[in-house]
Amino acid sequence: SGTASGTASGGGSGGGVMYDDKKTRAVFCLRVVTILTLVAAAVATATLAYVYVSRDEESNFSTQYKDSVVKVAYAFQKGLDVKTSSASTFSAVYTSRYGPQDTWPNVTMPNFSEQAAGQLDLCEGRALSFNPIITNETKAGWESFANASKDILGGNPDKIQHVENGIFGKNPPAEGSRYPEVDVPVWQIAPIETNQRAVMFNLHSEKDRMRALDDVIQYKVPALTAILQLVQDTDLRPSSILFYPVFDRFATADDPDSHDVVGTISIVFSWDVVLASVLPAYIKGMICVIETTNGEVFTWSITGDTATLLGVGDLHDPKYNDQRYTVEADLEGTAGRLGDVDFLITYKLTMYPSDEMRSQYITNRPAVYTTVIVLIFVCTAAIFLLYDYLVEHRQNKVMNAAARSTKIVEQMFPATFRERMFQDARKEEEMRRAEEQQIRKANRDHRGSVKDRLTHLSEYVNPTHRMKQFLVPKSKDQFDFNVPEAIATGGSASEPIADLFPETSIMFCDIVGFTAWCAEHEPNHVFHLLETLYWEFDELAKLYNVFKLGTIGDCYIAATGMPDPQEDHAMILAEFSEECRRKMRDAMISLENQPGMEGSVNLSMRFGIHSGPITAGVLRGQKSRFELFGDTINVASRMESTGYPNKIQVSEETAILLREEGYDEWLVPRKGLVRAKGKGELKTYWLNVTLIGDGDYPEVQNQGGDEEDDDDGHVVNDTYYYNREDSALSSSSTCRESNAEGNAGDDDAGNETKKRTATEGTTPQDSLSSSDIEMGNP
């Protein structure tokens, strides 16, 4: 029987540790889900924080604004109420003092300025005056009375000398009065010092004052003028005058309309004073729009205790229209008592917020909080990604190391045998766990002893240690992974891993002339040639699903029908051999032009194929390898060694299989019989495989014919004799020894071989051992 050992790589049969794509995708999906979860959490948290803080600020702003609205509305009405009360008090003083005397309109109150000063301070007015109503019948008498009483008015006598000139007014006077025959001159006024020239001025001669006075006379109620620009004010300062009626007597409950209006009390005030000193200092930018039924519209901005006129018209920001609040002025319930009446001027105050006011409450806090939260999540995600990267980087290093180890294992053992080895390893691990539990149970009170034994057993958890123990037992009797004997004796994990493959084809191919070429070239050039050529063969092996057993020096060994059965194994290996023959030619031509590779184009290969049963398995021990045993190995080797350069020689067994598969045209019988060492005379065939695209490759004809000498044999009556002695190369050998024992098939050994006579009694080389793999001996 013969043996062959080598690597377990080949197209479709190399297997290997395949990482679960589903688990890889699951890890990737989990990573994506984690990142998306962090992003979603960051977005959700940041959004909630932004919304919550924004709503809180909006709520605070809305609360403060509404509170400010209430304060301003209250101050607006309160200011008018105070002014109305002050005017009502003065009116009552006149009626009380002069009503019983019935001297209207010829009345003058002593110490008027002193009494008016307190009321002006209370109502924050600019001037307070008493204005009698003068008709055509009473005008002359009243003017005489006024001239005689002017000294009582106070002030500078020189500046009130015009009293003697009588009542004066605007020229021409305003038209459209409901009481054209009436004059309403200013008589007593405070402060007199700044208003002396107003004495005797007919208020009824000016249009805006006339309308309010007509309302007072007609409806007997207080009335406001339209907005005025007083002559004292150089800048625009909207002001108004409140007229309050002075009655000739007090009304009774039985007859509330039994009194007549004989004069008015007027209070002059400015609207900025009404709106000022209302809000706290931290409120800024409250917009107030005052509008009259006469059509005047003015806008103020209130900041703390200051009301600043923005201008004429409604100047609020329209985007705050939905936040406006409106309040209408009411003088002693006039609007309620009279309802809708003509002429009466009413005031309306509308309030709005502004950007300035909003900015006091709506800040960038939501954005800051959101940014901080996002940064926290970004940092968290960055830490996670960094951790994930470091873990993945570490795992990749481990995986790369494992992949390299796996690749080595794949090259050493076919997939089916690897799986059985792993199954045995799993069984042994289960056995060790059972033993560990038994040790713990039996030695609970001997912690030191248990610790030592567990430390020993823990070595088996390491996969590298397990594989080492599996492949390299410590002794010939210890094929049980060094597990305690109690477990090992009952287990089957130590049984050899081997199988019989009854239908296989084996190919040997060897480079002719390699030893001489090797001796003339640098080592790196030698290996460059081998790697280039056998890389091409490996790619073809993957393509044809051929199992590469390995290489022994420059000899390439491949098989079909194992480790996975193949019905057409002979045909597959025949086509593979033909492709390899052509690849050899192309590769040598391409290498010839490379530096240091001269002469490679002169190299060629012999191919030999034989079919038959093979025993294969894992031979454990030092440098454990996957081994093939059987006579099929020997015959395949003889097919190569007795062949011709650049030709494929197949045995009768392989030819029979090819004929059965319908490829008889591929076979060309070799003339005569081939006598191979240890095998006797054999009938062989040359193989001319027809492949797709053969038009590019001319058929290789018989080089020299069967009668020509070969490097490895000679002709005796058309019978080829071949002699190959067992030989082992020492570790100092380079490439191949140029002797007949080391390589009878190389060119430099051919002459010696031709001189030798082959005998049947010569001991055949019936195995290709592990030392051949290591030393490069075919």
Coordinates of N, CA and C in Angstrom, one line a residue, residues 412-585:
M412 N -4.7 21.6 6.2 CA -4.2 20.4 6.8 C -5.3 19.3 6.7
F413 N -6.6 19.7 6.9 CA -7.6 18.7 7.1 C -8.9 19.1 6.2
P414 N -9.5 18.2 5.5 CA -10.7 18.4 4.8 C -11.9 18.8 5.7
A415 N -12.9 19.4 5.2 CA -14.0 19.9 6.0 C -14.7 18.8 6.8
T416 N -15.0 17.7 6.1 CA -15.7 16.6 6.8 C -14.9 16.0 8.0
F417 N -13.6 15.9 7.8 CA -12.7 15.4 8.9 C -12.6 16.5 10.0
R418 N -12.6 17.8 9.6 CA -12.5 18.8 10.7 C -13.7 18.8 11.5
E419 N -14.9 18.6 10.9 CA -16.2 18.6 11.7 C -16.1 17.4 12.7
R420 N -15.6 16.3 12.2 CA -15.6 15.1 13.1 C -14.6 15.4 14.3
M421 N -13.5 16.1 13.9 CA -12.5 16.4 15.0 C -13.2 17.4 16.0
F422 N -13.9 18.4 15.5 CA -14.6 19.3 16.4 C -15.7 18.6 17.3
Q423 N -16.4 17.7 16.6 CA -17.4 16.9 17.4 C -16.7 16.1 18.5
D424 N -15.6 15.5 18.2 CA -14.8 14.8 19.3 C -14.4 15.7 20.3
A425 N -13.9 16.9 19.9 CA -13.5 17.9 20.9 C -14.6 18.3 21.8
R426 N -15.8 18.5 21.2 CA -17.0 18.9 22.0 C -17.3 17.7 23.0
K427 N -17.3 16.5 22.5 CA -17.5 15.4 23.5 C -16.5 15.4 24.6
E428 N -15.3 15.6 24.3 CA -14.3 15.6 25.3 C -14.5 16.8 26.3
E429 N -15.0 17.9 25.8 CA -15.3 19.0 26.7 C -16.4 18.7 27.7
E430 N -17.5 18.0 27.1 CA -18.6 17.6 28.0 C -18.1 16.6 29.0
M431 N -17.2 15.7 28.6 CA -16.6 14.7 29.6 C -15.8 15.4 30.6
R432 N -15.1 16.5 30.2 CA -14.3 17.2 31.2 C -15.2 17.9 32.2
R433 N -16.3 18.5 31.7 CA -17.2 19.2 32.6 C -17.8 18.2 33.6
A434 N -18.2 17.0 33.1 CA -18.7 16.0 34.0 C -17.7 15.6 35.1
E435 N -16.4 15.5 34.6 CA -15.4 15.1 35.6 C -15.1 16.3 36.6
E436 N -15.2 17.5 36.1 CA -15.1 18.6 37.0 C -16.1 18.6 38.1
Q437 N -17.4 18.4 37.7 CA -18.5 18.3 38.7 C -18.2 17.2 39.6
Q438 N -17.8 16.0 39.2 CA -17.5 14.9 40.1 C -16.4 15.3 41.1
I439 N -15.4 15.9 40.6 CA -14.3 16.3 41.5 C -14.8 17.3 42.5
R440 N -15.6 18.3 42.1 CA -16.1 19.2 43.1 C -17.0 18.6 44.1
K441 N -17.8 17.6 43.7 CA -18.7 17.0 44.6 C -17.9 16.1 45.5
A442 N -16.8 15.4 45.1 CA -16.1 14.4 45.9 C -15.1 15.1 46.8
N443 N -14.7 16.3 46.5 CA -13.6 17.0 47.2 C -14.0 18.4 47.7
R444 N -15.3 18.5 48.2 CA -15.7 19.8 48.7 C -14.9 20.3 49.9
D445 N -14.4 19.3 50.7 CA -13.7 19.7 51.9 C -12.2 19.8 51.7
H446 N -11.8 19.6 50.4 CA -10.3 19.7 50.1 C -10.1 20.8 49.0
R447 N -10.3 22.0 49.5 CA -10.3 23.1 48.5 C -9.0 23.2 47.8
G448 N -7.9 23.0 48.5 CA -6.6 23.2 47.9 C -6.4 22.1 46.8
S449 N -6.8 20.9 47.1 CA -6.6 19.8 46.1 C -7.5 20.1 44.9
V450 N -8.8 20.5 45.2 CA -9.7 20.8 44.1 C -9.2 22.0 43.2
K451 N -8.6 23.0 43.8 CA -8.1 24.1 43.1 C -7.0 23.7 42.1
D452 N -6.1 22.9 42.6 CA -5.1 22.4 41.7 C -5.6 21.6 40.6
R453 N -6.6 20.7 40.9 CA -7.1 19.9 39.8 C -7.9 20.7 38.8
L454 N -8.7 21.7 39.3 CA -9.5 22.6 38.4 C -8.5 23.4 37.5
T455 N -7.4 23.9 38.1 CA -6.5 24.6 37.3 C -5.9 23.7 36.2
H456 N -5.7 22.5 36.5 CA -5.3 21.6 35.5 C -6.3 21.3 34.4
L457 N -7.6 21.2 34.9 CA -8.6 20.9 33.9 C -9.0 22.1 33.1
S458 N -8.7 23.3 33.6 CA -9.1 24.6 32.9 C -8.3 24.7 31.6
E459 N -7.1 24.0 31.6 CA -6.3 24.1 30.4 C -7.1 23.6 29.1
Y460 N -8.1 22.7 29.4 CA -8.8 22.1 28.3 C -9.9 23.0 27.7
V461 N -10.2 24.0 28.5 CA -11.1 25.0 27.9 C -10.6 25.8 26.8
N462 N -9.2 25.9 26.8 CA -8.6 26.6 25.7 C -8.6 25.8 24.4
P463 N -9.2 26.4 23.3 CA -9.3 25.6 22.1 C -8.0 25.2 21.6
T464 N -7.0 26.1 21.7 CA -5.6 25.7 21.2 C -5.1 24.5 21.9
H465 N -5.3 24.5 23.2 CA -4.8 23.4 24.0 C -5.5 22.1 23.7
R466 N -6.8 22.2 23.5 CA -7.6 21.1 23.1 C -7.1 20.4 21.8
M467 N -6.9 21.3 20.8 CA -6.5 20.8 19.5 C -5.1 20.2 19.6
K468 N -4.2 20.8 20.4 CA -2.9 20.3 20.6 C -3.0 18.9 21.3
Q469 N -3.8 18.8 22.3 CA -3.9 17.5 23.0 C -4.5 16.5 22.0
F470 N -5.5 17.0 21.2 CA -6.1 16.0 20.2 C -5.1 15.5 19.2
L471 N -4.3 16.4 18.7 CA -3.4 16.0 17.6 C -2.1 15.4 18.1
V472 N -1.6 15.9 19.3 CA -0.3 15.4 19.8 C -0.5 14.9 21.2
P473 N -1.0 13.7 21.4 CA -1.1 13.1 22.7 C 0.2 12.9 23.4
K474 N 0.3 12.8 24.7 CA 1.6 12.8 25.4 C 2.2 11.4 25.3
S475 N 1.4 10.4 25.1 CA 1.9 9.0 24.9 C 1.1 8.2 24.0
K476 N 1.6 7.1 23.6 CA 0.8 6.3 22.6 C -0.5 5.8 23.1
D477 N -0.5 5.6 24.5 CA -1.8 5.1 25.1 C -2.7 6.2 25.5
Q478 N -2.4 7.4 25.2 CA -3.1 8.6 25.7 C -3.8 9.3 24.5
F479 N -4.7 8.6 23.8 CA -5.5 9.2 22.7 C -6.8 9.6 23.2
D480 N -6.9 9.9 24.5 CA -8.1 10.3 25.1 C -8.1 11.7 25.7
F481 N -7.3 12.6 25.0 CA -7.2 14.0 25.4 C -6.7 14.2 26.8
N482 N -6.0 13.2 27.4 CA -5.5 13.3 28.7 C -6.6 13.5 29.8
V483 N -7.8 13.0 29.5 CA -8.9 13.1 30.5 C -8.7 11.9 31.5
P484 N -9.1 12.1 32.7 CA -9.0 11.0 33.7 C -9.5 9.7 33.1
E485 N -8.8 8.6 33.6 CA -9.1 7.3 33.0 C -10.6 6.9 33.2
A486 N -11.2 7.3 34.3 CA -12.6 6.9 34.6 C -13.5 7.3 33.4
I487 N -13.2 8.5 32.8 CA -14.0 9.0 31.7 C -13.5 8.5 30.4
A488 N -12.2 8.4 30.3 CA -11.6 8.0 29.0 C -12.0 6.6 28.6
T489 N -12.1 5.7 29.6 CA -12.3 4.3 29.2 C -13.7 4.1 28.7
G490 N -14.6 5.0 29.0 CA -16.0 4.8 28.5 C -16.3 5.7 27.3
G491 N -15.4 6.5 26.9 CA -15.6 7.4 25.8 C -15.2 6.8 24.4
S492 N -15.6 7.4 23.3 CA -15.2 7.0 22.0 C -14.5 8.2 21.3
A493 N -14.2 9.3 22.0 CA -13.7 10.4 21.3 C -12.3 10.2 20.8
S494 N -11.5 9.2 21.4 CA -10.2 8.9 21.0 C -10.0 8.0 19.8
E495 N -11.1 7.5 19.3 CA -11.1 6.6 18.2 C -10.5 7.3 17.0
P496 N -9.7 6.7 16.1 CA -9.1 7.3 15.0 C -10.2 7.8 14.0
I497 N -9.8 8.9 13.3 CA -10.7 9.5 12.3 C -10.2 9.1 10.9
A498 N -10.9 8.2 10.3 CA -10.4 7.7 9.0 C -11.6 7.2 8.2
D499 N -11.6 7.2 6.9 CA -12.6 6.7 6.0 C -12.0 6.1 4.8
L500 N -12.8 5.2 4.2 CA -12.5 4.6 2.9 C -13.3 5.3 1.8
F501 N -12.6 5.7 0.8 CA -13.2 6.3 -0.4 C -13.0 5.4 -1.6
P502 N -14.0 4.6 -1.9 CA -13.8 3.5 -3.0 C -13.6 4.1 -4.4
E503 N -14.2 5.3 -4.7 CA -14.2 5.8 -6.0 C -13.4 7.1 -6.1
T504 N -12.1 7.1 -6.4 CA -11.4 8.3 -6.5 C -10.4 8.3 -7.6
S505 N -9.9 9.4 -8.0 CA -8.9 9.5 -9.0 C -7.8 10.4 -8.4
I506 N -6.5 10.0 -8.7 CA -5.4 10.7 -8.1 C -4.5 11.2 -9.2
M507 N -4.0 12.4 -9.2 CA -3.1 13.0 -10.2 C -1.8 13.4 -9.5
F508 N -0.7 13.0 -10.1 CA 0.6 13.4 -9.8 C 1.1 14.2 -11.0
C509 N 1.8 15.3 -10.8 CA 2.5 16.1 -11.8 C 3.8 16.6 -11.3
D510 N 4.8 16.6 -12.2 CA 6.2 16.9 -11.7 C 6.8 17.7 -12.8
I511 N 7.6 18.7 -12.4 CA 8.3 19.6 -13.3 C 9.6 18.9 -13.8
V512 N 9.7 18.8 -15.1 CA 10.8 18.1 -15.7 C 11.9 19.2 -15.9
G513 N 13.1 18.8 -15.4 CA 14.2 19.7 -15.6 C 14.3 20.7 -14.4
F514 N 13.5 20.6 -13.4 CA 13.5 21.6 -12.3 C 14.8 21.6 -11.5
T515 N 15.4 20.4 -11.2 CA 16.5 20.3 -10.4 C 17.7 21.1 -11.0
A516 N 17.9 20.9 -12.3 CA 19.0 21.7 -12.9 C 18.7 23.2 -12.9
W517 N 17.4 23.5 -13.2 CA 17.1 24.9 -13.2 C 17.2 25.5 -11.9
C518 N 16.8 24.7 -10.9 CA 16.9 25.2 -9.5 C 18.4 25.5 -9.1
A519 N 19.3 24.7 -9.5 CA 20.7 24.8 -9.1 C 21.3 26.1 -9.7
E520 N 20.7 26.6 -10.8 CA 21.2 27.8 -11.5 C 20.6 29.1 -11.1
H521 N 19.6 29.1 -10.2 CA 18.9 30.3 -9.8 C 18.8 30.5 -8.3
E522 N 18.5 31.7 -8.0 CA 18.5 32.1 -6.6 C 17.2 31.5 -5.9
P523 N 17.3 31.2 -4.6 CA 16.2 30.6 -3.9 C 14.9 31.4 -4.1
N524 N 14.9 32.7 -4.0 CA 13.7 33.4 -4.1 C 13.1 33.3 -5.5
H525 N 13.9 33.1 -6.5 CA 13.4 32.9 -7.9 C 12.8 31.5 -8.0
V526 N 13.4 30.6 -7.3 CA 12.9 29.2 -7.3 C 11.5 29.2 -6.7
F527 N 11.3 29.8 -5.6 CA 10.0 29.9 -4.9 C 9.0 30.7 -5.7
H528 N 9.5 31.8 -6.3 CA 8.6 32.6 -7.2 C 8.0 31.8 -8.3
L529 N 8.8 30.9 -8.9 CA 8.3 30.1 -10.0 C 7.3 29.1 -9.4
L530 N 7.6 28.4 -8.3 CA 6.6 27.4 -7.7 C 5.3 28.1 -7.3
E531 N 5.5 29.2 -6.6 CA 4.2 29.9 -6.2 C 3.4 30.4 -7.3
T532 N 4.0 30.9 -8.4 CA 3.3 31.4 -9.5 C 2.5 30.2 -10.2
L533 N 3.2 29.1 -10.4 CA 2.6 28.0 -11.1 C 1.5 27.3 -10.2
Y534 N 1.8 27.1 -9.0 CA 0.9 26.3 -8.2 C -0.3 27.2 -7.7
W535 N -0.1 28.5 -7.7 CA -1.3 29.4 -7.5 C -2.3 29.2 -8.6
E536 N -1.8 29.1 -9.8 CA -2.7 28.9 -11.0 C -3.4 27.6 -10.8
F537 N -2.6 26.5 -10.4 CA -3.2 25.2 -10.2 C -4.3 25.3 -9.1
D538 N -4.0 26.0 -8.0 CA -5.0 26.1 -6.9 C -6.3 26.8 -7.4
E539 N -6.2 27.8 -8.2 CA -7.4 28.5 -8.8 C -8.2 27.5 -9.6
L540 N -7.5 26.7 -10.4 CA -8.2 25.7 -11.2 C -8.8 24.6 -10.4
A541 N -8.2 24.3 -9.2 CA -8.8 23.3 -8.3 C -10.1 23.8 -7.7
K542 N -10.1 25.1 -7.4 CA -11.4 25.7 -6.9 C -12.4 25.6 -8.0
L543 N -12.0 26.0 -9.2 CA -13.0 26.0 -10.4 C -13.6 24.6 -10.6
Y544 N -12.7 23.6 -10.6 CA -13.2 22.2 -11.0 C -13.6 21.4 -9.8
N545 N -13.6 22.0 -8.6 CA -13.9 21.3 -7.4 C -13.1 20.1 -7.2
V546 N -11.8 20.3 -7.4 CA -10.7 19.3 -7.2 C -10.1 19.5 -5.8
F547 N -9.8 18.3 -5.2 CA -9.2 18.4 -3.8 C -7.7 18.4 -4.0
K548 N -7.1 19.4 -3.5 CA -5.6 19.5 -3.5 C -5.1 18.8 -2.3
L549 N -4.4 17.7 -2.5 CA -3.8 17.0 -1.4 C -2.5 17.8 -0.9
G550 N -1.7 18.3 -1.8 CA -0.6 19.1 -1.4 C 0.5 19.1 -2.4
T551 N 1.7 19.6 -2.1 CA 2.8 19.6 -2.9 C 4.0 18.9 -2.2
I552 N 4.8 18.2 -2.9 CA 6.0 17.6 -2.3 C 7.1 18.0 -3.2
G553 N 7.8 19.1 -2.8 CA 8.8 19.7 -3.6 C 8.2 20.3 -4.8
D554 N 8.5 19.9 -6.0 CA 7.9 20.5 -7.2 C 6.8 19.5 -7.8
C555 N 6.4 18.6 -7.0 CA 5.4 17.6 -7.4 C 4.0 18.1 -6.8
Y556 N 3.0 18.2 -7.7 CA 1.7 18.7 -7.3 C 0.8 17.5 -7.3
I557 N 0.0 17.3 -6.2 CA -0.9 16.1 -6.0 C -2.3 16.6 -5.8
A558 N -3.2 16.0 -6.6 CA -4.6 16.4 -6.5 C -5.5 15.2 -6.6
A559 N -6.7 15.3 -6.1 CA -7.6 14.1 -6.2 C -9.0 14.6 -6.4
T560 N -9.8 13.7 -6.9 CA -11.3 13.9 -7.0 C -12.0 12.6 -6.4
G561 N -13.2 12.8 -6.1 CA -14.0 11.7 -5.5 C -13.8 11.6 -4.0
M562 N -13.1 12.5 -3.4 CA -12.9 12.6 -2.0 C -12.4 14.0 -1.6
P563 N -12.7 14.6 -0.5 CA -13.5 13.9 0.6 C -15.0 13.8 0.3
D564 N -15.5 14.6 -0.7 CA -16.9 14.5 -1.1 C -17.0 13.6 -2.4
P565 N -17.8 12.6 -2.4 CA -17.9 11.7 -3.5 C -18.3 12.4 -4.8
Q566 N -17.8 12.0 -5.9 CA -18.1 12.6 -7.2 C -18.2 11.5 -8.3
E567 N -19.4 11.4 -8.9 CA -19.6 10.3 -9.8 C -18.6 10.4 -11.0
D568 N -18.4 11.5 -11.5 CA -17.5 11.7 -12.7 C -16.1 12.2 -12.3
H569 N -15.6 11.6 -11.3 CA -14.3 12.1 -10.7 C -13.2 11.9 -11.8
A570 N -13.2 10.9 -12.6 CA -12.2 10.7 -13.6 C -12.2 11.7 -14.6
M571 N -13.4 12.1 -15.1 CA -13.5 13.1 -16.2 C -13.1 14.5 -15.6
I572 N -13.5 14.8 -14.4 CA -13.1 16.1 -13.8 C -11.6 16.2 -13.7
L573 N -11.0 15.1 -13.2 CA -9.5 15.2 -13.0 C -8.8 15.3 -14.3
A574 N -9.4 14.6 -15.4 CA -8.8 14.6 -16.7 C -8.8 16.1 -17.2
E575 N -10.0 16.7 -17.1 CA -10.1 18.1 -17.6 C -9.2 19.0 -16.8
F576 N -9.1 18.8 -15.5 CA -8.3 19.6 -14.6 C -6.8 19.4 -15.0
S577 N -6.4 18.2 -15.3 CA -5.0 18.0 -15.7 C -4.6 18.7 -17.0
E578 N -5.6 18.6 -18.0 CA -5.4 19.3 -19.2 C -5.2 20.8 -19.0
E579 N -6.1 21.4 -18.2 CA -6.0 22.8 -17.9 C -4.6 23.1 -17.2
C580 N -4.2 22.3 -16.3 CA -2.9 22.5 -15.6 C -1.8 22.4 -16.6
R581 N -1.8 21.5 -17.6 CA -0.8 21.4 -18.6 C -0.7 22.7 -19.4
R582 N -1.8 23.3 -19.7 CA -1.8 24.5 -20.5 C -1.4 25.7 -19.7
K583 N -1.8 25.7 -18.4 CA -1.4 26.8 -17.5 C 0.1 26.7 -17.3
M584 N 0.7 25.5 -17.2 CA 2.1 25.4 -17.1 C 2.8 26.1 -18.2
R585 N 2.3 25.9 -19.4 CA 3.0 26.5 -20.6 C 2.9 28.0 -20.6

